């Protein structure tokens, strides 16, 4: 197994909270894929901390994925979709799906592995991508 | 997405204080052709600079037209995304994703507004 790249990202959750407070849900519409956005819209509006965590995790994972893929490809926010533990079979790992827009040469992007960790005000994300061919 | 994250994540305090612009907008009379509705290049320029000055992390001394958000102004990718959102709010537009991702310098923000007829 050859590795295309490794990327990590650390997110200070209060920054996401502050941005959400200042700019409303623009961050969500800017970085979430279509499927993530529909999950986002189904989050209880009263549960702000869950909304903030949702965005912080996806921000961190996508940043980490960008670092892992760069410069072979430069993914954009909505080409990446995170599927967490609670969404589907409980016996699977969380997954990151890459759906490049038409015309992107993604022939070298192999399986994507990721891990996310939380502690207090921080989210940490790590993404490792295998190389194909 | 910006690859380089130079900014130190030092403080848990809010990063931006929305202070009053430190420099008054200079409404220059000189006519300039631009696609933005009736906005001269100078007006666009000064309003974009004012948006940047609203970010506490931005050192006004380093704020130039050619300044890069990350390399010159010390903004990380989350800051840069917020700068673009602030520009959107200032000019009452929504910038499409692909173009928003490309805006990494003050000049690029100005150029985008100048070619956008909906900006006002």
mmCIF file of C-alpha atoms in Angstrom:
data_model
loop_
_atom_site.group_PDB
_atom_site.id
_atom_site.type_symbol
_atom_site.label_atom_id
_atom_site.label_comp_id
_atom_site.label_asym_id
_atom_site.label_seq_id
_atom_site.Cartn_x
_atom_site.Cartn_y
_atom_site.Cartn_z
ATOM 1 C CA UNK A 1 0.000 0.000 0.000
ATOM 2 C CA UNK A 2 1.516 3.291 -1.056
ATOM 3 C CA UNK A 3 0.450 6.533 0.524
ATOM 4 C CA UNK A 4 -0.538 9.587 -1.489
ATOM 5 C CA UNK A 5 -0.495 11.809 1.550
ATOM 6 C CA UNK A 6 -1.300 12.449 5.172
ATOM 7 C CA UNK A 7 -3.060 15.543 6.494
ATOM 8 C CA UNK A 8 -4.088 16.731 9.921
ATOM 9 C CA UNK A 9 -6.052 19.691 11.185
ATOM 10 C CA UNK A 10 -6.888 21.085 14.576
ATOM 11 C CA UNK A 11 -9.962 23.267 15.062
ATOM 12 C CA UNK A 12 -10.592 25.539 17.995
ATOM 13 C CA UNK A 13 -14.336 25.095 18.382
ATOM 14 C CA UNK A 14 -15.063 28.565 19.856
ATOM 15 C CA UNK A 15 -13.854 30.100 16.583
ATOM 16 C CA UNK A 16 -16.532 28.201 14.705
ATOM 17 C CA UNK A 17 -19.110 29.235 17.315
ATOM 18 C CA UNK A 18 -18.115 32.885 16.968
ATOM 19 C CA UNK A 19 -18.210 32.720 13.185
ATOM 20 C CA UNK A 20 -21.646 31.122 13.257
ATOM 21 C CA UNK A 21 -22.842 33.851 15.565
ATOM 22 C CA UNK A 22 -21.443 36.637 13.397
ATOM 23 C CA UNK A 23 -22.266 35.292 9.953
ATOM 24 C CA UNK A 24 -25.206 32.963 10.461
ATOM 25 C CA UNK A 25 -25.299 29.748 8.505
ATOM 26 C CA UNK A 26 -23.228 31.043 5.595
ATOM 27 C CA UNK A 27 -20.338 28.830 6.702
ATOM 28 C CA UNK A 28 -22.606 25.791 6.395
ATOM 29 C CA UNK A 29 -23.705 26.673 2.883
ATOM 30 C CA UNK A 30 -20.108 27.389 1.971
ATOM 31 C CA UNK A 31 -18.403 24.177 3.114
ATOM 32 C CA UNK A 32 -21.017 21.422 3.376
ATOM 33 C CA UNK A 33 -21.770 18.979 0.579
ATOM 34 C CA UNK A 34 -25.392 18.478 -0.405
ATOM 35 C CA UNK A 35 -25.854 15.453 1.823
ATOM 36 C CA UNK A 36 -24.149 17.159 4.743
ATOM 37 C CA UNK A 37 -26.287 20.224 4.257
ATOM 38 C CA UNK A 38 -29.481 18.205 4.509
ATOM 39 C CA UNK A 39 -28.185 16.672 7.768
ATOM 40 C CA UNK A 40 -27.308 20.160 8.957
ATOM 41 C CA UNK A 41 -30.819 21.366 8.242
ATOM 42 C CA UNK A 42 -32.285 18.532 10.282
ATOM 43 C CA UNK A 43 -30.250 19.423 13.388
ATOM 44 C CA UNK A 44 -32.408 20.915 16.158
ATOM 45 C CA UNK A 45 -32.101 24.708 15.825
ATOM 46 C CA UNK A 46 -32.032 25.032 19.602
ATOM 47 C CA UNK A 47 -28.962 22.818 19.930
ATOM 48 C CA UNK A 48 -26.333 25.345 18.955
ATOM 49 C CA UNK A 49 -23.430 23.391 20.416
ATOM 50 C CA UNK A 50 -24.312 20.440 18.207
ATOM 51 C CA UNK A 51 -24.446 22.691 15.157
ATOM 52 C CA UNK A 52 -21.072 24.135 16.043
ATOM 53 C CA UNK A 53 -19.545 20.686 16.552
ATOM 54 C CA UNK A 54 -21.037 19.488 13.271
ATOM 55 C CA UNK A 55 -19.341 22.301 11.376
ATOM 56 C CA UNK A 56 -16.081 22.098 13.321
ATOM 57 C CA UNK A 57 -15.680 18.386 12.598
ATOM 58 C CA UNK A 58 -16.367 18.802 8.903
ATOM 59 C CA UNK A 59 -14.110 21.817 8.620
ATOM 60 C CA UNK A 60 -11.249 19.921 10.257
ATOM 61 C CA UNK A 61 -11.701 16.763 8.197
ATOM 62 C CA UNK A 62 -11.878 18.643 4.920
ATOM 63 C CA UNK A 63 -8.803 20.708 5.742
ATOM 64 C CA UNK A 64 -6.943 17.520 6.653
ATOM 65 C CA UNK A 65 -8.133 15.846 3.441
ATOM 66 C CA UNK A 66 -6.975 18.833 1.394
ATOM 67 C CA UNK A 67 -3.518 18.556 2.908
ATOM 68 C CA UNK A 68 -3.429 14.820 2.222
ATOM 69 C CA UNK A 69 -4.491 15.236 -1.431
ATOM 70 C CA UNK A 70 -2.469 18.346 -2.257
ATOM 71 C CA UNK A 71 -0.966 18.819 -4.790
ATOM 72 C CA UNK A 72 -2.150 15.739 -6.689
ATOM 73 C CA UNK A 73 -5.636 17.172 -6.584
ATOM 74 C CA UNK A 74 -6.986 20.250 -4.852
ATOM 75 C CA UNK A 75 -10.425 19.291 -3.612
ATOM 76 C CA UNK A 76 -13.045 21.927 -2.981
ATOM 77 C CA UNK A 77 -15.261 21.924 0.098
ATOM 78 C CA UNK A 78 -18.367 20.396 -1.386
ATOM 79 C CA UNK A 79 -16.539 17.585 -3.153
ATOM 80 C CA UNK A 80 -15.887 16.044 0.257
ATOM 81 C CA UNK A 81 -18.605 14.534 2.432
ATOM 82 C CA UNK A 82 -18.122 13.109 5.905
ATOM 83 C CA UNK A 83 -20.210 10.238 7.208
ATOM 84 C CA UNK A 84 -19.968 9.937 10.954
ATOM 85 C CA UNK A 85 -20.593 7.012 13.240
ATOM 86 C CA UNK A 86 -24.199 7.845 13.932
ATOM 87 C CA UNK A 87 -25.152 7.900 10.267
ATOM 88 C CA UNK A 88 -25.721 4.322 9.258
ATOM 89 C CA UNK A 89 -24.272 1.045 10.421
ATOM 90 C CA UNK A 90 -22.842 1.308 13.920
ATOM 91 C CA UNK A 91 -20.207 -1.317 13.096
ATOM 92 C CA UNK A 92 -18.449 0.752 10.468
ATOM 93 C CA UNK A 93 -15.792 3.391 10.782
ATOM 94 C CA UNK A 94 -16.510 7.006 9.987
ATOM 95 C CA UNK A 95 -15.873 7.669 6.323
ATOM 96 C CA UNK A 96 -14.947 10.489 4.023
ATOM 97 C CA UNK A 97 -16.344 10.344 0.515
ATOM 98 C CA UNK A 98 -14.711 12.251 -2.331
ATOM 99 C CA UNK A 99 -17.017 13.187 -5.192
ATOM 100 C CA UNK A 100 -14.942 15.298 -7.550
ATOM 101 C CA UNK A 101 -16.707 17.491 -10.035
ATOM 102 C CA UNK A 102 -16.588 16.344 -13.640
ATOM 103 C CA UNK A 103 -13.244 16.920 -15.294
ATOM 104 C CA UNK A 104 -11.088 16.353 -12.222
ATOM 105 C CA UNK A 105 -8.355 13.765 -12.703
ATOM 106 C CA UNK A 106 -8.825 11.723 -9.542
ATOM 107 C CA UNK A 107 -7.333 8.523 -10.930
ATOM 108 C CA UNK A 108 -4.612 8.441 -8.279
ATOM 109 C CA UNK A 109 -6.881 8.975 -5.286
ATOM 110 C CA UNK A 110 -7.180 5.653 -3.479
ATOM 111 C CA UNK A 111 -9.023 4.645 -0.314
ATOM 112 C CA UNK A 112 -9.368 7.378 2.302
ATOM 113 C CA UNK A 113 -8.790 6.709 5.995
ATOM 114 C CA UNK A 114 -9.630 9.143 8.729
ATOM 115 C CA UNK A 115 -9.796 9.619 12.432
ATOM 116 C CA UNK A 116 -11.319 12.405 14.493
ATOM 117 C CA UNK A 117 -10.749 13.205 18.137
ATOM 118 C CA UNK A 118 -12.355 15.674 20.510
ATOM 119 C CA UNK A 119 -11.127 17.185 23.741
ATOM 120 C CA UNK A 120 -12.770 20.175 25.286
ATOM 121 C CA UNK A 121 -12.569 23.088 22.909
ATOM 122 C CA UNK A 122 -10.632 21.247 20.213
ATOM 123 C CA UNK A 123 -11.372 18.893 17.363
ATOM 124 C CA UNK A 124 -8.472 17.063 15.773
ATOM 125 C CA UNK A 125 -8.781 15.347 12.408
ATOM 126 C CA UNK A 126 -6.342 13.118 10.569
ATOM 127 C CA UNK A 127 -6.722 11.859 7.001
ATOM 128 C CA UNK A 128 -4.520 9.358 5.171
ATOM 129 C CA UNK A 129 -5.032 8.621 1.492
ATOM 130 C CA UNK A 130 -3.707 5.671 -0.464
ATOM 131 C CA UNK A 131 -2.350 6.126 -3.944
ATOM 132 C CA UNK A 132 -3.640 4.157 -6.887
ATOM 133 C CA UNK A 133 -1.541 2.931 -9.805
ATOM 134 C CA UNK B 1 -9.150 26.126 0.937
ATOM 135 C CA UNK B 2 -5.852 27.517 1.910
ATOM 136 C CA UNK B 3 -3.080 25.063 2.412
ATOM 137 C CA UNK B 4 -0.763 27.195 4.444
ATOM 138 C CA UNK B 5 -1.880 27.963 7.922
ATOM 139 C CA UNK B 6 0.630 30.359 9.278
ATOM 140 C CA UNK B 7 -1.374 32.029 11.929
ATOM 141 C CA UNK B 8 -0.804 31.089 15.492
ATOM 142 C CA UNK B 9 -3.879 29.980 17.330
ATOM 143 C CA UNK B 10 -3.123 31.753 20.499
ATOM 144 C CA UNK B 11 -6.195 32.882 22.220
ATOM 145 C CA UNK B 12 -9.607 31.660 23.147
ATOM 146 C CA UNK B 13 -10.864 35.191 22.929
ATOM 147 C CA UNK B 14 -12.867 36.307 19.943
ATOM 148 C CA UNK B 15 -10.484 37.142 17.179
ATOM 149 C CA UNK B 16 -12.324 40.021 15.684
ATOM 150 C CA UNK B 17 -13.562 43.107 17.298
ATOM 151 C CA UNK B 18 -15.864 44.994 15.053
ATOM 152 C CA UNK B 19 -14.381 48.359 15.591
ATOM 153 C CA UNK B 20 -15.360 51.403 13.673
ATOM 154 C CA UNK B 21 -13.292 51.769 10.553
ATOM 155 C CA UNK B 22 -10.144 53.620 11.408
ATOM 156 C CA UNK B 23 -9.993 55.403 8.118
ATOM 157 C CA UNK B 24 -12.947 57.200 6.727
ATOM 158 C CA UNK B 25 -14.125 56.095 3.358
ATOM 159 C CA UNK B 26 -12.790 58.349 0.715
ATOM 160 C CA UNK B 27 -15.404 58.919 -1.871
ATOM 161 C CA UNK B 28 -13.375 59.947 -4.822
ATOM 162 C CA UNK B 29 -15.120 61.805 -7.571
ATOM 163 C CA UNK B 30 -13.063 60.449 -10.405
ATOM 164 C CA UNK B 31 -15.219 58.374 -12.693
ATOM 165 C CA UNK B 32 -14.068 54.845 -13.303
ATOM 166 C CA UNK B 33 -15.679 52.239 -15.432
ATOM 167 C CA UNK B 34 -16.653 49.130 -13.593
ATOM 168 C CA UNK B 35 -19.268 46.485 -13.896
ATOM 169 C CA UNK B 36 -20.321 46.851 -10.287
ATOM 170 C CA UNK B 37 -23.442 48.994 -10.142
ATOM 171 C CA UNK B 38 -22.181 52.531 -10.142
ATOM 172 C CA UNK B 39 -19.222 51.722 -7.919
ATOM 173 C CA UNK B 40 -15.956 53.300 -8.847
ATOM 174 C CA UNK B 41 -12.748 51.377 -8.430
ATOM 175 C CA UNK B 42 -11.732 53.707 -5.619
ATOM 176 C CA UNK B 43 -14.918 53.157 -3.688
ATOM 177 C CA UNK B 44 -14.622 49.398 -4.049
ATOM 178 C CA UNK B 45 -11.015 49.577 -2.936
ATOM 179 C CA UNK B 46 -11.692 51.620 0.157
ATOM 180 C CA UNK B 47 -14.689 49.521 1.187
ATOM 181 C CA UNK B 48 -12.732 46.266 0.814
ATOM 182 C CA UNK B 49 -9.865 47.744 2.847
ATOM 183 C CA UNK B 50 -12.362 48.820 5.513
ATOM 184 C CA UNK B 51 -13.725 45.272 5.685
ATOM 185 C CA UNK B 52 -10.202 43.999 6.336
ATOM 186 C CA UNK B 53 -9.593 46.668 8.964
ATOM 187 C CA UNK B 54 -12.574 45.304 10.844
ATOM 188 C CA UNK B 55 -10.603 42.146 11.560
ATOM 189 C CA UNK B 56 -8.708 42.543 14.779
ATOM 190 C CA UNK B 57 -5.982 40.177 13.615
ATOM 191 C CA UNK B 58 -5.163 42.380 10.627
ATOM 192 C CA UNK B 59 -2.343 44.834 11.256
ATOM 193 C CA UNK B 60 -3.328 48.015 9.363
ATOM 194 C CA UNK B 61 0.362 48.695 8.695
ATOM 195 C CA UNK B 62 0.547 45.518 6.636
ATOM 196 C CA UNK B 63 -2.657 46.130 4.775
ATOM 197 C CA UNK B 64 -1.866 46.856 1.143
ATOM 198 C CA UNK B 65 -3.675 46.127 -2.092
ATOM 199 C CA UNK B 66 -1.288 43.347 -2.941
ATOM 200 C CA UNK B 67 -1.394 41.804 0.531
ATOM 201 C CA UNK B 68 -2.016 38.085 0.671
ATOM 202 C CA UNK B 69 -4.412 37.023 3.420
ATOM 203 C CA UNK B 70 -2.106 34.267 4.657
ATOM 204 C CA UNK B 71 1.435 35.368 3.833
ATOM 205 C CA UNK B 72 1.159 39.077 4.566
ATOM 206 C CA UNK B 73 -1.788 39.462 6.901
ATOM 207 C CA UNK B 74 -1.277 36.313 8.967
ATOM 208 C CA UNK B 75 -4.770 35.002 8.375
ATOM 209 C CA UNK B 76 -5.395 31.275 8.337
ATOM 210 C CA UNK B 77 -7.890 29.477 6.136
ATOM 211 C CA UNK B 78 -10.831 29.976 8.492
ATOM 212 C CA UNK B 79 -10.069 33.696 8.710
ATOM 213 C CA UNK B 80 -9.797 33.905 4.923
ATOM 214 C CA UNK B 81 -13.180 32.265 4.469
ATOM 215 C CA UNK B 82 -14.651 34.786 6.886
ATOM 216 C CA UNK B 83 -13.021 37.694 5.048
ATOM 217 C CA UNK B 84 -14.759 36.585 1.871
ATOM 218 C CA UNK B 85 -18.065 36.323 3.771
ATOM 219 C CA UNK B 86 -17.552 39.823 5.135
ATOM 220 C CA UNK B 87 -16.930 41.103 1.601
ATOM 221 C CA UNK B 88 -20.129 39.380 0.493
ATOM 222 C CA UNK B 89 -22.055 41.139 3.251
ATOM 223 C CA UNK B 90 -20.485 44.501 2.519
ATOM 224 C CA UNK B 91 -21.506 44.378 -1.144
ATOM 225 C CA UNK B 92 -24.741 42.390 -0.665
ATOM 226 C CA UNK B 93 -23.739 39.551 -2.957
ATOM 227 C CA UNK B 94 -23.049 35.840 -2.704
ATOM 228 C CA UNK B 95 -19.795 34.752 -4.332
ATOM 229 C CA UNK B 96 -19.901 31.310 -5.988
ATOM 230 C CA UNK B 97 -17.706 28.680 -4.316
ATOM 231 C CA UNK B 98 -15.088 28.283 -7.018
ATOM 232 C CA UNK B 99 -14.482 32.015 -7.178
ATOM 233 C CA UNK B 100 -14.617 32.464 -3.413
ATOM 234 C CA UNK B 101 -11.871 29.839 -3.023
ATOM 235 C CA UNK B 102 -9.657 31.792 -5.412
ATOM 236 C CA UNK B 103 -9.820 35.028 -3.441
ATOM 237 C CA UNK B 104 -6.601 34.979 -1.433
ATOM 238 C CA UNK B 105 -5.423 38.582 -1.708
ATOM 239 C CA UNK B 106 -6.923 42.025 -1.194
ATOM 240 C CA UNK B 107 -6.538 42.746 -4.899
ATOM 241 C CA UNK B 108 -8.409 39.589 -5.894
ATOM 242 C CA UNK B 109 -11.337 40.627 -3.695
ATOM 243 C CA UNK B 110 -11.391 44.077 -5.301
ATOM 244 C CA UNK B 111 -11.168 42.616 -8.799
ATOM 245 C CA UNK B 112 -14.054 40.250 -8.123
ATOM 246 C CA UNK B 113 -16.314 43.073 -6.920
ATOM 247 C CA UNK B 114 -15.307 45.274 -9.838
ATOM 248 C CA UNK B 115 -16.493 42.671 -12.334
ATOM 249 C CA UNK B 116 -19.725 41.888 -10.491
ATOM 250 C CA UNK B 117 -22.685 43.981 -11.615
ATOM 251 C CA UNK B 118 -24.812 42.861 -8.651
ATOM 252 C CA UNK B 119 -22.402 44.365 -6.129
ATOM 253 C CA UNK B 120 -23.657 47.562 -4.577
#
